[in-house]
XYZ file of C-alpha atoms in Angstrom:
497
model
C 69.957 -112.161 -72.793
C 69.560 -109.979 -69.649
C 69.479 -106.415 -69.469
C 73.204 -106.333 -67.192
C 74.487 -108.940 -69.500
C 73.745 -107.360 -72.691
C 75.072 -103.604 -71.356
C 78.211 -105.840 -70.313
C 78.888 -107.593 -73.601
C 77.367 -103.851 -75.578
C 80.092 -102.427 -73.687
C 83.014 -104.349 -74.010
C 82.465 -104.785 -77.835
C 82.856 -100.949 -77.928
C 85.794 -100.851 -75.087
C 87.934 -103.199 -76.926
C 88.563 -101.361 -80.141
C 88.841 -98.069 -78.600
C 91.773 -99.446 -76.335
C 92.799 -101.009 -79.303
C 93.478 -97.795 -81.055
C 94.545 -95.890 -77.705
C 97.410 -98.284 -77.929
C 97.892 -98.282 -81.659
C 97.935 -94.363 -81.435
C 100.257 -94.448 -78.491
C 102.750 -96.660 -80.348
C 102.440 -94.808 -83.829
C 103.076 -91.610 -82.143
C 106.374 -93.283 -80.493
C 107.419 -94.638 -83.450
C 106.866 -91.133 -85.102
C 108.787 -89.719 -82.359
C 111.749 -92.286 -82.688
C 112.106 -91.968 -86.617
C 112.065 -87.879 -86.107
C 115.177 -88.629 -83.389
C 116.946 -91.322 -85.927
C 116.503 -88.497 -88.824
C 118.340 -85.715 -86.574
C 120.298 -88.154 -85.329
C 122.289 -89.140 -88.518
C 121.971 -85.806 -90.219
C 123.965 -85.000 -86.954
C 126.408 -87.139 -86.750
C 127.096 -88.183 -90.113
C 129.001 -84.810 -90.916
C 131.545 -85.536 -88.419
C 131.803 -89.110 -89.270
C 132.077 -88.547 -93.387
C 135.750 -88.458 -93.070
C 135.836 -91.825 -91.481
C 133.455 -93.121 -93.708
C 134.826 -92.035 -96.931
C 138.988 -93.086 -95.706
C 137.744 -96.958 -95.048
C 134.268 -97.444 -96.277
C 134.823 -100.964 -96.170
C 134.855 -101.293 -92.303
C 132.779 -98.288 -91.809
C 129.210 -99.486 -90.311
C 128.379 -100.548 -86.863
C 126.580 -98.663 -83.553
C 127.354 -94.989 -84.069
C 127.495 -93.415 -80.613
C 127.086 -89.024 -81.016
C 129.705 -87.063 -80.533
C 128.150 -84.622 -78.857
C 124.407 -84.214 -76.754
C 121.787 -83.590 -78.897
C 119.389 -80.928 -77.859
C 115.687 -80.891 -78.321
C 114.424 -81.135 -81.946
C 114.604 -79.134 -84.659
C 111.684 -80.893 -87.290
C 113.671 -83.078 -89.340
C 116.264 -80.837 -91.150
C 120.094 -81.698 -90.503
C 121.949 -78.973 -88.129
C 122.837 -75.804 -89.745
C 126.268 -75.906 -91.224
C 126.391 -79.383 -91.814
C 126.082 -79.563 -95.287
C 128.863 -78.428 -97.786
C 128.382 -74.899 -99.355
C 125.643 -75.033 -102.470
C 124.472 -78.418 -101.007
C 120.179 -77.780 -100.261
C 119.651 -79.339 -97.158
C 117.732 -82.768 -97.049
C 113.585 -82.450 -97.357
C 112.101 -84.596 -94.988
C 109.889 -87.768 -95.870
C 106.529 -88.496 -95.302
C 106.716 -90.517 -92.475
C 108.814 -88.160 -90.566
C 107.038 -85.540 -89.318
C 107.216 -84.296 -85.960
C 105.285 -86.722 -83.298
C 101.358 -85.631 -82.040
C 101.827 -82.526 -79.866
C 104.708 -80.820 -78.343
C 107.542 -82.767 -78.896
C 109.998 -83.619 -75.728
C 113.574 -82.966 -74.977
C 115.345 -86.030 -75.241
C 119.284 -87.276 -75.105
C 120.858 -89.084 -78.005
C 120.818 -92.525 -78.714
C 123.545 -95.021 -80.331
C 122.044 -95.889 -83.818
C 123.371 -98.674 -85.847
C 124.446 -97.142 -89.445
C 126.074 -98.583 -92.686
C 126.580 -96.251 -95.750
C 125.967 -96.676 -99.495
C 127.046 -95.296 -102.445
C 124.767 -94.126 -105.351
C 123.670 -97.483 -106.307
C 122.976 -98.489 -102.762
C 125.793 -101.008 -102.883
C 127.767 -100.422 -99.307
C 131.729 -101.975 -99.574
C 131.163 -103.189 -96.131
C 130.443 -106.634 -96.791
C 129.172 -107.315 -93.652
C 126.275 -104.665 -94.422
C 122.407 -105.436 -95.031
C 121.010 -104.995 -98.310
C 118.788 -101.940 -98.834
C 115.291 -102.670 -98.961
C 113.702 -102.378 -102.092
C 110.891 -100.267 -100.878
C 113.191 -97.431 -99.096
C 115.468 -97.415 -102.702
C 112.506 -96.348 -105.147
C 110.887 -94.505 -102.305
C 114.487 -92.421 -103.000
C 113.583 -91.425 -106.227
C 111.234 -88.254 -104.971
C 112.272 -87.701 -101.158
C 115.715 -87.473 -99.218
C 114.775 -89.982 -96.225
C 112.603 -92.928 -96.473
C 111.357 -94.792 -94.087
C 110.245 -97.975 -93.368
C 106.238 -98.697 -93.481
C 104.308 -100.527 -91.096
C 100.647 -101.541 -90.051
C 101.335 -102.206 -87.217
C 104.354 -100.126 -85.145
C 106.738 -102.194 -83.829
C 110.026 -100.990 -80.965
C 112.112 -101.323 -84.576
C 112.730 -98.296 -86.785
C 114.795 -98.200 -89.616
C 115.139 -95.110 -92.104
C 117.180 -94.509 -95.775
C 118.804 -90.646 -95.521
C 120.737 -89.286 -98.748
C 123.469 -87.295 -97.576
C 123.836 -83.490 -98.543
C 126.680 -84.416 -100.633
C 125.116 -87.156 -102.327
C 128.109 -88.699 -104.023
C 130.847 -91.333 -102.870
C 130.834 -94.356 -101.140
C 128.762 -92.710 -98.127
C 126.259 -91.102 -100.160
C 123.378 -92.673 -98.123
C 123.054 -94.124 -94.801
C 120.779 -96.642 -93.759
C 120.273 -96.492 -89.635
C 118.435 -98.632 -87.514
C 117.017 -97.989 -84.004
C 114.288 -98.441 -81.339
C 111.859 -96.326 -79.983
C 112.055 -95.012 -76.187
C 109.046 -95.232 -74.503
C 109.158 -91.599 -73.497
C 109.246 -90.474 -76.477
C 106.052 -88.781 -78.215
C 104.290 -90.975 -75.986
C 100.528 -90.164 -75.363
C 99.508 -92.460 -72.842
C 101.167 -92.983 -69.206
C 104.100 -95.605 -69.450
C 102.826 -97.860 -66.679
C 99.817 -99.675 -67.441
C 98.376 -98.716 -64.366
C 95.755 -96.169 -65.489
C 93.508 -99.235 -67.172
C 92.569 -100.073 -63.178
C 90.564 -97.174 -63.093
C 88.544 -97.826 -66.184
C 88.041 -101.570 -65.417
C 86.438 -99.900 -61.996
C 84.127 -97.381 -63.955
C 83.324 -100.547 -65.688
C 82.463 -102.817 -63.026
C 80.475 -99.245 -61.334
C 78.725 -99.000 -64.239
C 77.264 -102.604 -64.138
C 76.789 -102.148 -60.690
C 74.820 -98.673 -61.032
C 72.154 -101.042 -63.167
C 70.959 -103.385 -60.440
C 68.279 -100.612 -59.385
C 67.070 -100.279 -62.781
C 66.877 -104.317 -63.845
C 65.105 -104.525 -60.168
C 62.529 -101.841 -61.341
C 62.081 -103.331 -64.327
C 61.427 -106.984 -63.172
C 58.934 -104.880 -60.898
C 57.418 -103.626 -63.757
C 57.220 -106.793 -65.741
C 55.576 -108.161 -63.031
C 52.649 -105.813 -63.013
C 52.135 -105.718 -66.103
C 51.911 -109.629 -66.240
C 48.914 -109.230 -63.053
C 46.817 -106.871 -64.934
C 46.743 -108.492 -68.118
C 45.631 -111.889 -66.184
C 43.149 -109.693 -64.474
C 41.764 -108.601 -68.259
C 43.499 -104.784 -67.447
C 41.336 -104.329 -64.528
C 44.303 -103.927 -62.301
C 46.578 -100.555 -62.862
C 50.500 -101.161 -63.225
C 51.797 -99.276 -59.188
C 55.428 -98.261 -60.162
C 55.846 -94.589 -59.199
C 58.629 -92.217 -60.416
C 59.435 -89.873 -62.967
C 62.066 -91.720 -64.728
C 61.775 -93.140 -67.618
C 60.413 -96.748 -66.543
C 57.491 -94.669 -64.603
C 56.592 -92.845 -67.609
C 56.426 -96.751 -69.097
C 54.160 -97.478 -66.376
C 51.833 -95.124 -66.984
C 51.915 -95.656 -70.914
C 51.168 -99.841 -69.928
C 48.222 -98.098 -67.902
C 46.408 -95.913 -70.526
C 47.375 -98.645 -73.016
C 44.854 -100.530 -70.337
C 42.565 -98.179 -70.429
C 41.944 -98.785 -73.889
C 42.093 -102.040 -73.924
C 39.680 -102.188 -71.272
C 37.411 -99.785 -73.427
C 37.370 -102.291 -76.236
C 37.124 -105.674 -74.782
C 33.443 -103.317 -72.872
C 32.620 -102.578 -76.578
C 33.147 -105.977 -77.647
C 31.017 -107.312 -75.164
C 28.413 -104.737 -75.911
C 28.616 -106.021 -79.589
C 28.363 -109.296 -78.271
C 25.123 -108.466 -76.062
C 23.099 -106.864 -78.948
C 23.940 -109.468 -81.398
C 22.421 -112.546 -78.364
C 19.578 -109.747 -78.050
C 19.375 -109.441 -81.993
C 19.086 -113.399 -82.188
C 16.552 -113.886 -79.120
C 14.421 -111.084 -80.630
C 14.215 -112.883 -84.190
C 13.868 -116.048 -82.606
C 10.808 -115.286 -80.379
C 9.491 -112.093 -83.162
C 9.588 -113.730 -86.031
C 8.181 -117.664 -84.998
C 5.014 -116.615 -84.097
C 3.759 -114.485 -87.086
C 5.471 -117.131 -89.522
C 3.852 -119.809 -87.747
C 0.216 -117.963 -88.394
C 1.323 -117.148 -91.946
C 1.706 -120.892 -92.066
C -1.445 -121.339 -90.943
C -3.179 -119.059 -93.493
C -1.125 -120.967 -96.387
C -2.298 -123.368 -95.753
C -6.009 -122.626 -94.753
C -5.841 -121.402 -98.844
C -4.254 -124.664 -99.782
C -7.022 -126.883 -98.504
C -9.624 -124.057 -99.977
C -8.470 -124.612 -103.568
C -7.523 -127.939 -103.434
C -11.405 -128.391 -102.130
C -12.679 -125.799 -104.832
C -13.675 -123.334 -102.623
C -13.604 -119.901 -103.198
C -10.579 -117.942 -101.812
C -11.106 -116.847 -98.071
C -10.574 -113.028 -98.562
C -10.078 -112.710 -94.653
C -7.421 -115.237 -94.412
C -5.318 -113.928 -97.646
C -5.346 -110.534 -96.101
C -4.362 -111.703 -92.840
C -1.695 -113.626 -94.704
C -0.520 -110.635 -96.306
C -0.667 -108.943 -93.358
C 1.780 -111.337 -91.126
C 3.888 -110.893 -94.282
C 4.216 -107.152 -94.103
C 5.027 -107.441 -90.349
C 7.561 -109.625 -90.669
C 9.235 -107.509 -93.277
C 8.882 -104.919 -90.685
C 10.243 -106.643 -87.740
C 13.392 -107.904 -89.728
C 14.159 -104.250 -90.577
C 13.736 -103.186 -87.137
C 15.867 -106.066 -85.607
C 18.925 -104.997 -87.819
C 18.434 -101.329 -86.722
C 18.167 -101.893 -83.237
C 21.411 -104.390 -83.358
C 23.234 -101.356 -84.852
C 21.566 -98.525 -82.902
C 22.887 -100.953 -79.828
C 26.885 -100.410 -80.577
C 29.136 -98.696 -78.328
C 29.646 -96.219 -81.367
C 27.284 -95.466 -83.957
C 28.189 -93.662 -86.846
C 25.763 -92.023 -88.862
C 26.847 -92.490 -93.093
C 24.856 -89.042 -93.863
C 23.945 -88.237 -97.041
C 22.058 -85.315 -98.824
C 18.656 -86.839 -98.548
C 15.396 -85.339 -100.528
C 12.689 -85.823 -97.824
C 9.829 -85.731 -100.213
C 10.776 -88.888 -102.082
C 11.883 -90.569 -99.170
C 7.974 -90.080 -97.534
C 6.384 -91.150 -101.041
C 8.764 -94.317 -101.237
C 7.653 -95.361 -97.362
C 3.460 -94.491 -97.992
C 3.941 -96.041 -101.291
C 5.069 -99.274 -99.779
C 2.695 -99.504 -96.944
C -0.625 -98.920 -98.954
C -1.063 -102.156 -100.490
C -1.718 -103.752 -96.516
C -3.351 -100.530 -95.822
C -5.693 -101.451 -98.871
C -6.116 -105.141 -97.624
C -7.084 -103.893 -93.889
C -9.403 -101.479 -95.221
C -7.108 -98.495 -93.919
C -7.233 -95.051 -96.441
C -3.449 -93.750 -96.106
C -2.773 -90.361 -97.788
C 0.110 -88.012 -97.961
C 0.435 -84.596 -98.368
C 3.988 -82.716 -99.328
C 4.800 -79.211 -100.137
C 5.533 -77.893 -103.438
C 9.141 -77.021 -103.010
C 12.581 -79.744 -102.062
C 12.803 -80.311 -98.463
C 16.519 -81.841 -98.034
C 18.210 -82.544 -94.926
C 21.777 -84.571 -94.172
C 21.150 -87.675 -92.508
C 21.536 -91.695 -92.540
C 19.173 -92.296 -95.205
C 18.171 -95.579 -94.441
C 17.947 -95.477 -90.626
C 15.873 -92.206 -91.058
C 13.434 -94.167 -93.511
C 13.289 -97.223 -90.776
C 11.908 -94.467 -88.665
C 9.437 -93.069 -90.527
C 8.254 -96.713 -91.448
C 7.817 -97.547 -88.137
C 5.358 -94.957 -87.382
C 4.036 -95.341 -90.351
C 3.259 -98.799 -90.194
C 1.813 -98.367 -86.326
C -0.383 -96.248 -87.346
C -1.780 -98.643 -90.822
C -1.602 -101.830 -88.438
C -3.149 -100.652 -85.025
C -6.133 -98.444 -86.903
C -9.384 -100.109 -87.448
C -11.244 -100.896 -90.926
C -12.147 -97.506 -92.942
C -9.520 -95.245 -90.777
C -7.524 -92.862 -91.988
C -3.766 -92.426 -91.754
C -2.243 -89.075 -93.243
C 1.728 -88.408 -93.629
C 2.139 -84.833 -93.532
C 5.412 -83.342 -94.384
C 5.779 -79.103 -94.533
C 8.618 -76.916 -94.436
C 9.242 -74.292 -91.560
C 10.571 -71.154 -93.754
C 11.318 -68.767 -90.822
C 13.136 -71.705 -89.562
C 15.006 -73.108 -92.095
C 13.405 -76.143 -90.427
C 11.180 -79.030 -91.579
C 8.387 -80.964 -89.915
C 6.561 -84.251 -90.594
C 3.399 -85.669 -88.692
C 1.747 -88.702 -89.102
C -1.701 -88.675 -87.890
C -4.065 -91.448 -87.801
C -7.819 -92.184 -86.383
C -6.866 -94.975 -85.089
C -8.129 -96.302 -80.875
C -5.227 -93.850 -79.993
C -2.781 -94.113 -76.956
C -3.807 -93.181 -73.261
C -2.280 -89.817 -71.878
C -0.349 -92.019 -69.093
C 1.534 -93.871 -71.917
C 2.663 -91.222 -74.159
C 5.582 -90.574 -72.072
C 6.634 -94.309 -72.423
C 5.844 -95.215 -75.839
C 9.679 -94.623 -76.913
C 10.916 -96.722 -74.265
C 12.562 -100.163 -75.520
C 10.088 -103.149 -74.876
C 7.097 -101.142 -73.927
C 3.343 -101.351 -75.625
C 0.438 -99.621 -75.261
C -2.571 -101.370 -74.287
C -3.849 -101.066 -77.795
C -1.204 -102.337 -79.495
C -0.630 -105.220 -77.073
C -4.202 -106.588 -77.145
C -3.527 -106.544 -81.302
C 0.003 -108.454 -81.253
C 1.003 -109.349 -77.856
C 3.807 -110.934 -79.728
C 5.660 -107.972 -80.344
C 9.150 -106.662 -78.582
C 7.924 -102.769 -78.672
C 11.035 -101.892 -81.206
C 9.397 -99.542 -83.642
C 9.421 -96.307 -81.439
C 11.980 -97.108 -79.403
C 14.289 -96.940 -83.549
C 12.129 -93.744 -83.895
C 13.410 -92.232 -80.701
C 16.730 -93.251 -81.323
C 17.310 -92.370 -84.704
C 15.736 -88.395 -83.714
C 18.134 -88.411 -81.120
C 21.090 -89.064 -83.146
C 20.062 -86.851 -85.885
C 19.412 -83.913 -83.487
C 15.533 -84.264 -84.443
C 12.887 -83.687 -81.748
C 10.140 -86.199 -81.639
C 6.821 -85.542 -80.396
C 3.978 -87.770 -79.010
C 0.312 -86.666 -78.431
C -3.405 -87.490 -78.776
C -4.302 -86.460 -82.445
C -7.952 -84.460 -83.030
C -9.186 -87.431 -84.878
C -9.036 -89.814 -82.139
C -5.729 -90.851 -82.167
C -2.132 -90.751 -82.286
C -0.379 -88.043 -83.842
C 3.692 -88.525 -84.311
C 5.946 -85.169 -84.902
C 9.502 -84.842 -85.421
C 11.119 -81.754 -86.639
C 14.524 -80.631 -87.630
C 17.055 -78.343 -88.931
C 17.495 -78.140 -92.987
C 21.272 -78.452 -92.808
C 21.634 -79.584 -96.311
C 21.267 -76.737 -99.027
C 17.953 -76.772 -101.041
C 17.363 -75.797 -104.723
């Protein structure tokens, strides 16, 4: 359902009840005003007619005209003087109190009466019985009148006299109401014109805002085909601008995902190229060596020492270049979040040389480590912070030559509050022209790329990455020994013991 169409039907729904009740109001309050007028009426007149009544109470009953103009109202208590000394003067019934607001001068009406003795029984035979209803409703009140849902032009009321006995002891009258009377809304119906034409106004009034809206639904519907590229143009301050601009940063964001998604998507098709082409080409030598030492035994020849190692080697590397492919697929994301962790920096350098020397053993490399005597604990990813250490680690085992030396140095800086951990090998070492590039993603030294031109240069480049995140400062330079000494420092931020 349209916008105009629904406000239409919304409003109607609520219009019709409330005229509903303006009208049932309107013609309660007359028919409070004409009971209050029938009640003053007969307490008026019947005085002056009790003679009458009570000399031929069988022909007594008919229209009773008033004898005299009745001025405006005085609640519902009979005129003063009426009723016979020591007589209390009538109490008024519930449903014949004085009409909403000021009540209105008003003339005297004919009524139509017939009167009653104690039982109710009237001698006139040609008058109506009295309603069961008004007779109990006698019992506690001195006029009774007749209920009603819904208020009709008819009005009809039970009185008890103030002398209460004989055959005219109560009077049944009947009469109408007059629009005038009590009346709260104008007696023409003229007055709904005007609120049909706020109506129709109204509706009219909303063809601005439905066209502003199908202008915005519109835009919307081009920038969403356009993958949110294209901002939603509808100025103003109201509130379907204000929409505008919340479809716009909604956008944004939107925009800002589907970017992150395809980053995702780009280092996952980089993750899978990389282990493709990285991992083929050692697993296809390791192959190789298998089965070099298959044929060996099967031949009873001793076991080739040179091809086991270099079989254990391609092993290691592997290992290596599997744990470095995960890392760089999440060091890749659009948001990396570190999961740090109190970590104990002396055990984590023990656990990484403690891996690495058995292929340090089999290429005839001598890896030491050296850590001070007291905990050196820092908050950090634990296990992207040990891929990093690895990886220079295992540089400087696999690019040294037979008998070098590799040394893993870790000290703490007191004055500081700072730690810092070199690995230093004697390895062919890395030109002065390269150190500035060795972090870079995909780049090799000249060393290294004469050993395993294979490679996709990942193991610094994590390094680099990994400092950077962690606040660390990495350092690259030409070690004493010959060659390649790796520093990174860093702040303690993690309490010690």
């Amino acid at each position: 359902m349209k916008l105009r169409a629904r406000l239409a039907a919304a409003t109607i729904v609520v219009m019709l009840p409330m005229t509903f009740a303006l009208f049932w109001y309107d013609a309660t309050a007359r028919h409070r005003a004409a009971e209050q007028n029938l009640t003053e009426f007969v307490f008026g007149q019947m005085p002056t007619a009790r003679e009458a009544c009570e000399a031929a109470p069988s022909s007594f009953g008919g229209e009773l005209r008033p004898s005299r103009a009745m001025g405006p109202p005085r609640g519902n208590r009979p005129p003063s003087g009426d009723p016979p000394p020591g007589e209390p003067p009538p109490r008024p019934g519930p449903g014949s109190a004085p009409p909403h607001g000021p009540p209105r001068p008003r003339a005297a009406r004919p009524a139509v009466v017939h009167a009653y003795d104690e039982t109710f029984h009237s001698e006139n035979p040609d008058a109506p019985a009295v309603p069961e209803a008004l007779a109990r409703a006698m019992e506690e009140q001195d006029v009774a009148i007749t209920s009603y849902i819904l208020p009709t032009a008819s009005v009809e009321i039970l009185a008890r006299m103030p002398w209460g006995t004989g055959p005219c002891a109560y009077v049944l009258a009947r009469g109408t109401t007059d629009p005038t009377w009590g009346a709260v809304l104008p007696e023409s119906n003229v007055w709904l014109l005007p609120t049909v034409a706020v109506f129709a106004a109204m509706l009219l009034a909303l063809g601005p805002v439905v066209r502003r809206i199908r202008k915005l639904t519109e835009a919307v519907q081009r920038s969403a085909s356009a993958t949110y590229a294209d901002a939603v143009l509808i100025e103003g301050d109201d509130e379907i601008g204000v929409l505008a601009r919340a479809f716009n940063a909604a956008g944004r964001e939107i925009r800002s995902q589907l970017e992150e998604k395809d980053q995702r998507e780009q280092a996952l098709r980089h993750f899978l190229a990389n282990t493709t082409h990285d991992v083929m080409i050692p697993l296809t030598v390791l192959q190789g060596h298998l089965a070099t030492l298959r044929e060996d035994a099967a031949a009873g020849k001793p076991v080739d020492v040179g091809a086991l190692v270099s079989a254990m080697d391609e092993a290691h590397y592997m290992a290596s270049l599997v744990h470095n492919l995960a890392a760089t697929a999440r060091l890749e994301a659009a948001d990396v979040k570190l999961q740090r962790s109190e970590v104990d920096l002396e055990t984590l350098v023990k656990r990484v040389v403690g891996r690495h020397k058995p292929i340090a053993k089999q290429l005839g490399v001598s890896i030491e480590t050296a850590v001070p005597g007291e905990p050196v604990t820092v908050s950090a990813d634990v296990t992207l912070l040990e891929q990093a250490i690895s990886n220079v680690t295992y540089n400087a085992v696999r690019y040294n030559h037979s008998g070098g030396h590799v040394a893993v140095i870790l000290e703490r800086v007191a004055k500081e509050a700072a730690f810092r951990l070199r690995v230093v090998d004697d390895g062919p070492g890395i030109p002065e022209a390269e150190l500035s590039r060795l972090a870079e993603r995909g780049f090799r030294g000249n060393e290294a790329r004469s050993r395993a031109p294979d490679g996709q240069g990942l193991g610094l480049h994590i390094t680099h990455r990994a400092a950077e995140l962690h606040g660390f400062r990495l350092t690259l330079r030409p070690s004493e020994y010959g060659g390649l000494e790796v520093e990174l420092e860093g702040k303690l931020d993690a309490p010690t013991g």
